[in-house]
CSV table of C-alpha atoms in Angstrom, one decimal:
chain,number,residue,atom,x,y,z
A,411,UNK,CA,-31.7,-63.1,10.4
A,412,UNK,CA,-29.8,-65.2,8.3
A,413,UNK,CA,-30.7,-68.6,8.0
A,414,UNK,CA,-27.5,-71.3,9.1
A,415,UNK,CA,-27.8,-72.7,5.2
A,416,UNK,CA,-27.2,-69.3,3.7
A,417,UNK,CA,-24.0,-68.4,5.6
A,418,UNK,CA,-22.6,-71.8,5.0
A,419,UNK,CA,-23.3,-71.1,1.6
A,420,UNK,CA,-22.0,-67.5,1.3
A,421,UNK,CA,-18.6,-68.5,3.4
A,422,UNK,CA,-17.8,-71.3,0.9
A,423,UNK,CA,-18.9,-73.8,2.6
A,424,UNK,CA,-19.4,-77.7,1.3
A,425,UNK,CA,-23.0,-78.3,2.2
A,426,UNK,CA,-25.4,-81.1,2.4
A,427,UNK,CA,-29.1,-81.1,2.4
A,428,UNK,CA,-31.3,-84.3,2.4
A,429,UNK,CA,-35.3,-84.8,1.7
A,430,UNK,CA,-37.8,-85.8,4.5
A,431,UNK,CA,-41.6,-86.4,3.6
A,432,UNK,CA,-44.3,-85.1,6.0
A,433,UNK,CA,-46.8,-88.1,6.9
A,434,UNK,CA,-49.6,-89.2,5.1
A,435,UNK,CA,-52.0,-88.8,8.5
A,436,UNK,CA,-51.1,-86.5,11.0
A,437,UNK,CA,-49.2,-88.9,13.3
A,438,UNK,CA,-45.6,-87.0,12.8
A,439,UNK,CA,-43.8,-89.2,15.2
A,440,UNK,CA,-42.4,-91.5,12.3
A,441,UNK,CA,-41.3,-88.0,10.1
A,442,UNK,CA,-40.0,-86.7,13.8
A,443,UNK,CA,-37.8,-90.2,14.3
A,444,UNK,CA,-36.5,-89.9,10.3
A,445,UNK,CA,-35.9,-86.0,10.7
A,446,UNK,CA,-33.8,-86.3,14.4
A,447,UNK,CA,-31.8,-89.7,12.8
A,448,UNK,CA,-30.8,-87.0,10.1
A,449,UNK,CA,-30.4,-83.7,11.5
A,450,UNK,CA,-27.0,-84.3,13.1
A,451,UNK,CA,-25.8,-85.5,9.5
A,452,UNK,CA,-26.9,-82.3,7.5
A,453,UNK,CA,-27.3,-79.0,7.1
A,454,UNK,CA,-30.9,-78.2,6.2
A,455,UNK,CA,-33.9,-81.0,6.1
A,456,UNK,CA,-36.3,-80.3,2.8
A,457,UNK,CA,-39.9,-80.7,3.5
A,458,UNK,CA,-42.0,-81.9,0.6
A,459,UNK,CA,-45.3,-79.8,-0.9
A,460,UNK,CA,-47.3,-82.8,-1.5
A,461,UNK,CA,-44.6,-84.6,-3.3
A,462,UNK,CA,-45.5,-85.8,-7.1
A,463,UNK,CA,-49.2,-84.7,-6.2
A,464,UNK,CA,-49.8,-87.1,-3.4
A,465,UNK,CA,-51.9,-85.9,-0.4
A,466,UNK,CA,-49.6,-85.5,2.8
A,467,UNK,CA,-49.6,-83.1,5.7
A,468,UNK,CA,-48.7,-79.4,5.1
A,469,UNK,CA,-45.4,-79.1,5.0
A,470,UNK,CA,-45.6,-75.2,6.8
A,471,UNK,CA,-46.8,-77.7,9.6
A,472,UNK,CA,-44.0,-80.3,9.3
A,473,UNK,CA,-41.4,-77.7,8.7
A,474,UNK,CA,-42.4,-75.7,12.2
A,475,UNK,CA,-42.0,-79.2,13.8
A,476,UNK,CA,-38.6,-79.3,12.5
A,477,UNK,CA,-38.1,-75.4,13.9
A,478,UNK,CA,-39.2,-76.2,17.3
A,479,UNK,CA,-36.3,-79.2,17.6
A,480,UNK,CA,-33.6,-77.3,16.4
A,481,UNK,CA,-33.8,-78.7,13.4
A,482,UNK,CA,-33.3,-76.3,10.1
A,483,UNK,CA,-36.0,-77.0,7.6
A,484,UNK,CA,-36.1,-75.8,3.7
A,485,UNK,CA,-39.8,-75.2,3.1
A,486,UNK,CA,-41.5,-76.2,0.1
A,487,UNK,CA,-44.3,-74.6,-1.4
A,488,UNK,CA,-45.5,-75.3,-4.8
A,489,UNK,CA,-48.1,-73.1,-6.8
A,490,UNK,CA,-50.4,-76.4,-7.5
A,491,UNK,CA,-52.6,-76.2,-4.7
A,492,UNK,CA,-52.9,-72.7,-4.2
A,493,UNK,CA,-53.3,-69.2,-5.8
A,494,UNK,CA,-51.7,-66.2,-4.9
A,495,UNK,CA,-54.0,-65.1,-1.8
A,496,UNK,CA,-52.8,-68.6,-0.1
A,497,UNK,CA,-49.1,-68.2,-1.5
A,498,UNK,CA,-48.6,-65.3,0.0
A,499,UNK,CA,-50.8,-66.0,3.4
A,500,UNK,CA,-48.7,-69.0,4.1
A,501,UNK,CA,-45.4,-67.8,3.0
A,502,UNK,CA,-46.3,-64.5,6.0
A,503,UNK,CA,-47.1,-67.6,8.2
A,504,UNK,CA,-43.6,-69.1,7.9
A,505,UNK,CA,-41.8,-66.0,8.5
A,506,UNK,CA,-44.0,-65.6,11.6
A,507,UNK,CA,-43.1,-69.2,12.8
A,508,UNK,CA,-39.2,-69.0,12.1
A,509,UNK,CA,-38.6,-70.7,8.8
A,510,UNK,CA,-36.3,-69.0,6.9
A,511,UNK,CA,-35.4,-71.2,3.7
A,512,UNK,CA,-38.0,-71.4,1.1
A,513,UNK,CA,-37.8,-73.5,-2.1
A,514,UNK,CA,-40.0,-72.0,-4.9
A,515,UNK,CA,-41.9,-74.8,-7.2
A,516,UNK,CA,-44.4,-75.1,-9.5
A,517,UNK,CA,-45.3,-78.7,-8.3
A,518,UNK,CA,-46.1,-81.7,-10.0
A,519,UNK,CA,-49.6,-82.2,-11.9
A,520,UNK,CA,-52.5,-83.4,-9.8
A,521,UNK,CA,-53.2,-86.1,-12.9
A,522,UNK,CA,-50.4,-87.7,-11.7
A,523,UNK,CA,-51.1,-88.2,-7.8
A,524,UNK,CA,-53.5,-89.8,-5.6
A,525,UNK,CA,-56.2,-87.2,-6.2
A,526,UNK,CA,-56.7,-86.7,-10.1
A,527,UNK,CA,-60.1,-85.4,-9.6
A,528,UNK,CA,-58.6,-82.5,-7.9
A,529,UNK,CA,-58.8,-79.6,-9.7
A,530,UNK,CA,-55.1,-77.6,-9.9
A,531,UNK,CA,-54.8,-74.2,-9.2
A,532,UNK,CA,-51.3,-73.1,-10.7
A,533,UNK,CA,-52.8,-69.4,-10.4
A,534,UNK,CA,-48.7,-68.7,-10.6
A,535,UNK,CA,-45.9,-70.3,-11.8
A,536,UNK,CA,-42.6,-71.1,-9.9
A,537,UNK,CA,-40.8,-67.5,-11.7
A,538,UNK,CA,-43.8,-66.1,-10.6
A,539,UNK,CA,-43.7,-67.3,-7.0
A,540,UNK,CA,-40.3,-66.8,-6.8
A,541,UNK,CA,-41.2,-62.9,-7.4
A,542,UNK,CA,-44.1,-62.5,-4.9
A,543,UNK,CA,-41.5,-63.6,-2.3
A,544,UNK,CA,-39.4,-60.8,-3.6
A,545,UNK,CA,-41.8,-58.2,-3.2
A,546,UNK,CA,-43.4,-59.3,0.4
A,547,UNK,CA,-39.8,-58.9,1.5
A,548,UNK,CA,-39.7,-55.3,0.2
A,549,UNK,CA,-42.8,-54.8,2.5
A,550,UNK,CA,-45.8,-54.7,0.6
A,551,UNK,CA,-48.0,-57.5,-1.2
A,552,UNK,CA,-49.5,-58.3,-4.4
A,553,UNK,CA,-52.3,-55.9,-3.9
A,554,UNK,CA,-49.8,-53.1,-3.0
A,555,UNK,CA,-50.9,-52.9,0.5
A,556,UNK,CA,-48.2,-52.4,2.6
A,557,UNK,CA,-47.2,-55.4,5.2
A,558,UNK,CA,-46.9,-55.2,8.7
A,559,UNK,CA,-43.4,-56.8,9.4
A,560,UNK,CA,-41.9,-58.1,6.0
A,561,UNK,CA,-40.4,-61.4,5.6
A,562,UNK,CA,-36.9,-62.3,5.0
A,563,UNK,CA,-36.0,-65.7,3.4
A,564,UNK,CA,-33.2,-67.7,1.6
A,565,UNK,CA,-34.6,-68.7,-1.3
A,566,UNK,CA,-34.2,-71.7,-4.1
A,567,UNK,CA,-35.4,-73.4,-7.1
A,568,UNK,CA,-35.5,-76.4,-8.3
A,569,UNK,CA,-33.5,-76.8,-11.8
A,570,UNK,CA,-32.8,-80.1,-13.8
A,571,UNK,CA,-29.5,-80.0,-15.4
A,572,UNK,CA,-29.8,-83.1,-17.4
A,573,UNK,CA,-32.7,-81.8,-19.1
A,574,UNK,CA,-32.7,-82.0,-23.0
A,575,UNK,CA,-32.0,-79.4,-25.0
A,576,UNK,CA,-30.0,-77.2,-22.0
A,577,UNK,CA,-30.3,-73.9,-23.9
A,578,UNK,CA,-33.8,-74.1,-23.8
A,579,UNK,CA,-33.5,-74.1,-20.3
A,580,UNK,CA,-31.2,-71.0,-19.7
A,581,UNK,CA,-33.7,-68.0,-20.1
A,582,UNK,CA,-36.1,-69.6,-17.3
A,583,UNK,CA,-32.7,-70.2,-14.8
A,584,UNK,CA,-31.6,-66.6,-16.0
A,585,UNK,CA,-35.7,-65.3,-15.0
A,586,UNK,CA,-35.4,-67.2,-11.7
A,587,UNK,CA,-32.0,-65.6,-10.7
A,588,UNK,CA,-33.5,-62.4,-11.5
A,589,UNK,CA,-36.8,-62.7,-9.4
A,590,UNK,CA,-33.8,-63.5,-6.1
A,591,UNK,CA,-33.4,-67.2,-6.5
A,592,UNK,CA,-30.0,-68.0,-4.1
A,593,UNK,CA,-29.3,-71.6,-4.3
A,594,UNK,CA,-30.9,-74.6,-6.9
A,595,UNK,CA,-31.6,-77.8,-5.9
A,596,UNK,CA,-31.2,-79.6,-9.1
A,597,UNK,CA,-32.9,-83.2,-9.7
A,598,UNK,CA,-30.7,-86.5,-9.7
A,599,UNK,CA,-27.3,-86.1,-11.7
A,600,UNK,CA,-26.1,-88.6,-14.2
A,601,UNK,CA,-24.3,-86.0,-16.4
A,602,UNK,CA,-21.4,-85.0,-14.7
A,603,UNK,CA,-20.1,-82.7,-17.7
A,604,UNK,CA,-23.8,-81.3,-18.5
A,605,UNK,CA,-24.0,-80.0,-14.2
A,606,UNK,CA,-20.5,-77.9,-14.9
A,607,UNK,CA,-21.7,-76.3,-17.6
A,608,UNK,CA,-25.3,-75.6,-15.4
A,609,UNK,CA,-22.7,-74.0,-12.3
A,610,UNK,CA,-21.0,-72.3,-15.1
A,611,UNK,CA,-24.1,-70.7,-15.8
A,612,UNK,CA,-25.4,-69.8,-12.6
A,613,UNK,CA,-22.3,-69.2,-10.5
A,614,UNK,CA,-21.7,-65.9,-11.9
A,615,UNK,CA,-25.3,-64.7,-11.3
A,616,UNK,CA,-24.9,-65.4,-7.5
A,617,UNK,CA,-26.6,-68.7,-7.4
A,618,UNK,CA,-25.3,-71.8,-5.7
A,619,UNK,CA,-25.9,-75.0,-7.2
A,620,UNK,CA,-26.6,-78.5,-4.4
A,621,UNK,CA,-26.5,-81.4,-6.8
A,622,UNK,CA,-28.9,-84.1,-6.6
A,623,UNK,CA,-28.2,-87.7,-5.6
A,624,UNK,CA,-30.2,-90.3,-5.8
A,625,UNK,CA,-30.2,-93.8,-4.3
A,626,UNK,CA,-32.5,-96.1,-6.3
A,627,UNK,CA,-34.0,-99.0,-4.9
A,628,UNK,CA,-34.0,-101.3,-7.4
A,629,UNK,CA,-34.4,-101.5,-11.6
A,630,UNK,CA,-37.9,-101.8,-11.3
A,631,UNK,CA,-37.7,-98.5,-9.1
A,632,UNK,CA,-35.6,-96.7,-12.4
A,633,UNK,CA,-38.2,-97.5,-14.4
A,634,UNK,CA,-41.2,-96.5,-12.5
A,635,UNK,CA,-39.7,-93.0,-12.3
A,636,UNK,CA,-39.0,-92.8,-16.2
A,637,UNK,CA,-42.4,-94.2,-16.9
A,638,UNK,CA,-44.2,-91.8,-13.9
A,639,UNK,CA,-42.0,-89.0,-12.8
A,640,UNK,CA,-41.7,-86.0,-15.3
A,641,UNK,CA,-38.3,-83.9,-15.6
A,642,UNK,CA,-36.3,-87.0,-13.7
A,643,UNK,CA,-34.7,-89.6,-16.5
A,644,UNK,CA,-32.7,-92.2,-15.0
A,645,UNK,CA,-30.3,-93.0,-18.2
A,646,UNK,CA,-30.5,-96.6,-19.9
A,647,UNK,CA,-27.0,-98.0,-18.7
A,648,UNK,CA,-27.9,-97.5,-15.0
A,649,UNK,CA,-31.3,-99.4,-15.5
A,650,UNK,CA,-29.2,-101.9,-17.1
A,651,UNK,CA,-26.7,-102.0,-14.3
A,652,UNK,CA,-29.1,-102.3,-12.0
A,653,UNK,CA,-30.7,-104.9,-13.2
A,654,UNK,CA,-27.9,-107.0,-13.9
A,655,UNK,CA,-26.8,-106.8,-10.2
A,656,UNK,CA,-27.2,-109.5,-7.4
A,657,UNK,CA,-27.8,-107.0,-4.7
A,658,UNK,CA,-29.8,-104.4,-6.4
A,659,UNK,CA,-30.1,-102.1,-3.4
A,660,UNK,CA,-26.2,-102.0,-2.9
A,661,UNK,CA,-25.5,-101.2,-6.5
A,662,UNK,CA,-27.7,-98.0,-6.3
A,663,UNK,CA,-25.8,-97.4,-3.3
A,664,UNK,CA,-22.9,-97.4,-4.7
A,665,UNK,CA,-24.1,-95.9,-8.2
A,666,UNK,CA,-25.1,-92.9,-5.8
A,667,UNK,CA,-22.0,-92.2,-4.3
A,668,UNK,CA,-20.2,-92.7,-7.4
A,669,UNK,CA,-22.1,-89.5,-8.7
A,670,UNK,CA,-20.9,-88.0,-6.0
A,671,UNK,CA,-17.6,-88.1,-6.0
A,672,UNK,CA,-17.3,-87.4,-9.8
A,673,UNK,CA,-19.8,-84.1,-9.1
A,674,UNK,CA,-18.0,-82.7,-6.2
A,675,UNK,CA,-16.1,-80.8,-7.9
A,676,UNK,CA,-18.8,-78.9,-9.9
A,677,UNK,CA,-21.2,-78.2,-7.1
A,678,UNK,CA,-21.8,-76.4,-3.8
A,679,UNK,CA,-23.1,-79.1,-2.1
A,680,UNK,CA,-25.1,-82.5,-2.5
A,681,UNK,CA,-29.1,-83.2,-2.0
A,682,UNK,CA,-29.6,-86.2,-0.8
A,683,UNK,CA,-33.0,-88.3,-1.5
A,684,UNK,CA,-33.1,-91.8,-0.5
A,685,UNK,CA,-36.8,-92.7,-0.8
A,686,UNK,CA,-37.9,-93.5,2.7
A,687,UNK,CA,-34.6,-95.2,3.6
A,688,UNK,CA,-33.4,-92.2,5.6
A,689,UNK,CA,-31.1,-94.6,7.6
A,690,UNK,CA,-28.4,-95.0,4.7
A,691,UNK,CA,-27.5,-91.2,5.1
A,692,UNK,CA,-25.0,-91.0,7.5
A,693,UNK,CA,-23.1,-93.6,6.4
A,694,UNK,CA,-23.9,-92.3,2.6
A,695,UNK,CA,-22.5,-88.7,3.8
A,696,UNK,CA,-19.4,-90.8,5.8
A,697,UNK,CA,-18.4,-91.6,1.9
A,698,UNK,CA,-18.8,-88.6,0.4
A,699,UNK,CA,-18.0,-86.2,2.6
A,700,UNK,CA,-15.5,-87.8,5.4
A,701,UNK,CA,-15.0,-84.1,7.0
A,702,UNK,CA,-18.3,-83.6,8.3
């Protein structure tokens, strides 16, 4: 079964996706209340792996939540927390529950989270991970014993355009294409020109690229994230804009949809992540995409 993400995708399309963090407790009415204000806006709801290392609940749980309102959920798993045994054990347990999008990730280091006494697993890496979902869905596992039922998911990556130097990033998107990567998620734009040339590059390996937008907060919120948040640079002239601004939360606002519009054109769709203000997406996605 084909998830409602991928055939959007395959038949062209425009789509929008937007982020949604599981809980830090176990009280999902507040995620439930964010997730149903955005569902009718989009067309798939990520769920965060213990986003930037910080303890929240499981996303396979959040995400089945999602699948028992309708809702279509893109699963995150990242290889910090757990080794291959786990990986594969809870990527089976998806598949059993419905969840048909998977986004393959590394994950953030634990030294940078709420638990830096953890101890991180990265058993595998996100190429890695990206291949053990290709060979459960041929019907066996890691150990070569052979599955019973074998599961069948969409599946992404996470790539970062704006990243310095871009060739040094091309063999790792060319490995991920090749282990069955479909669609990238790629971190906030702010190089226009630089996210062509990434489509340019993975269009023809059958790989759909949903740009990232991002609505910052404030200045202070720009430079928390280059001071805290590896592979995410927010460049010097938005800080500075920013913080020049009398209504700092309007000027990311509009910062954000001025991305969008310039990076329509080189895209497949947007990502949205607002940062726990969930409520500005329909009227964000009412701006940048009036046909929906």
């Amino acid at each position: 079964m084909h998830s409602t993400l991928e055939q959007k995708l395959q038949q062209g399309v425009f789509v929008i996706t937007a982020e949604v963090c599981p809980p830090k407790g176990c009280d999902a009415s507040g995620f439930m209340t964010k997730a149903r204000l955005v569902a009718p806006c989009v067309d798939a709801i990520n769920v965060t792996d213990n986003q930037g290392a910080n303890m929240r609940l499981a996303p396979l749980a959040a995400a089945t939540l999602l699948i028992r309102e309708g809702i279509e959920p893109i699963y995150q798993l990242t290889c910090r927390d757990r080794n291959r045994l786990a990986l594969q054990s809870d990527l089976l347990g998806a598949a059993a529950l419905g969840i048909r999008n998977v986004l393959a990730l590394t994950g953030d280091h634990i030294s940078i989270g709420d638990h830096r006494q953890g101890k991180p697993v990265f058993d595998l890496d996100a190429v890695q991970l990206l291949s053990t979902i290709r060979t459960l869905a041929s019907g066996t596992d890691l150990a070569g014993k052979k599955l019973t039922g074998a599961p069948e998911f969409f599946v992404g990556a996470a790539a970062a355009p704006d990243a310095e130097p871009f060739t040094a990033t091309l063999p790792k998107l060319r490995q991920k294409a090749a282990a069955g990567v479909r669609f990238m998620q790629t971190q906030a734009v702010y190089n226009v020109n630089r996210l062509a040339e990434f489509r340019a590059v993975v269009g023809p390996l059958g790989v759909k690229t949903i740009a990232g937008i991002l609505v910052l907060k404030s200045a202070a919120m720009a430079r928390y994230i280059n001071e805290h948040i590896p592979g995410l640079t927010i460049p010097a002239a938005i800080v500075d804009e920013l913080a020049a601004a009398a209504d700092q939360m309007q000027t990311g606002i509009d910062i954000a949809l001025r991305l969008a519009r310039a990076s329509r054109q080189h895209c497949d769709g947007f990502h949205l992540m607002v940062m726990g203000r969930e409520e500005l997406i329909p009227d964000l996605i009412k701006e940048i995409n009036p046909c929906r």
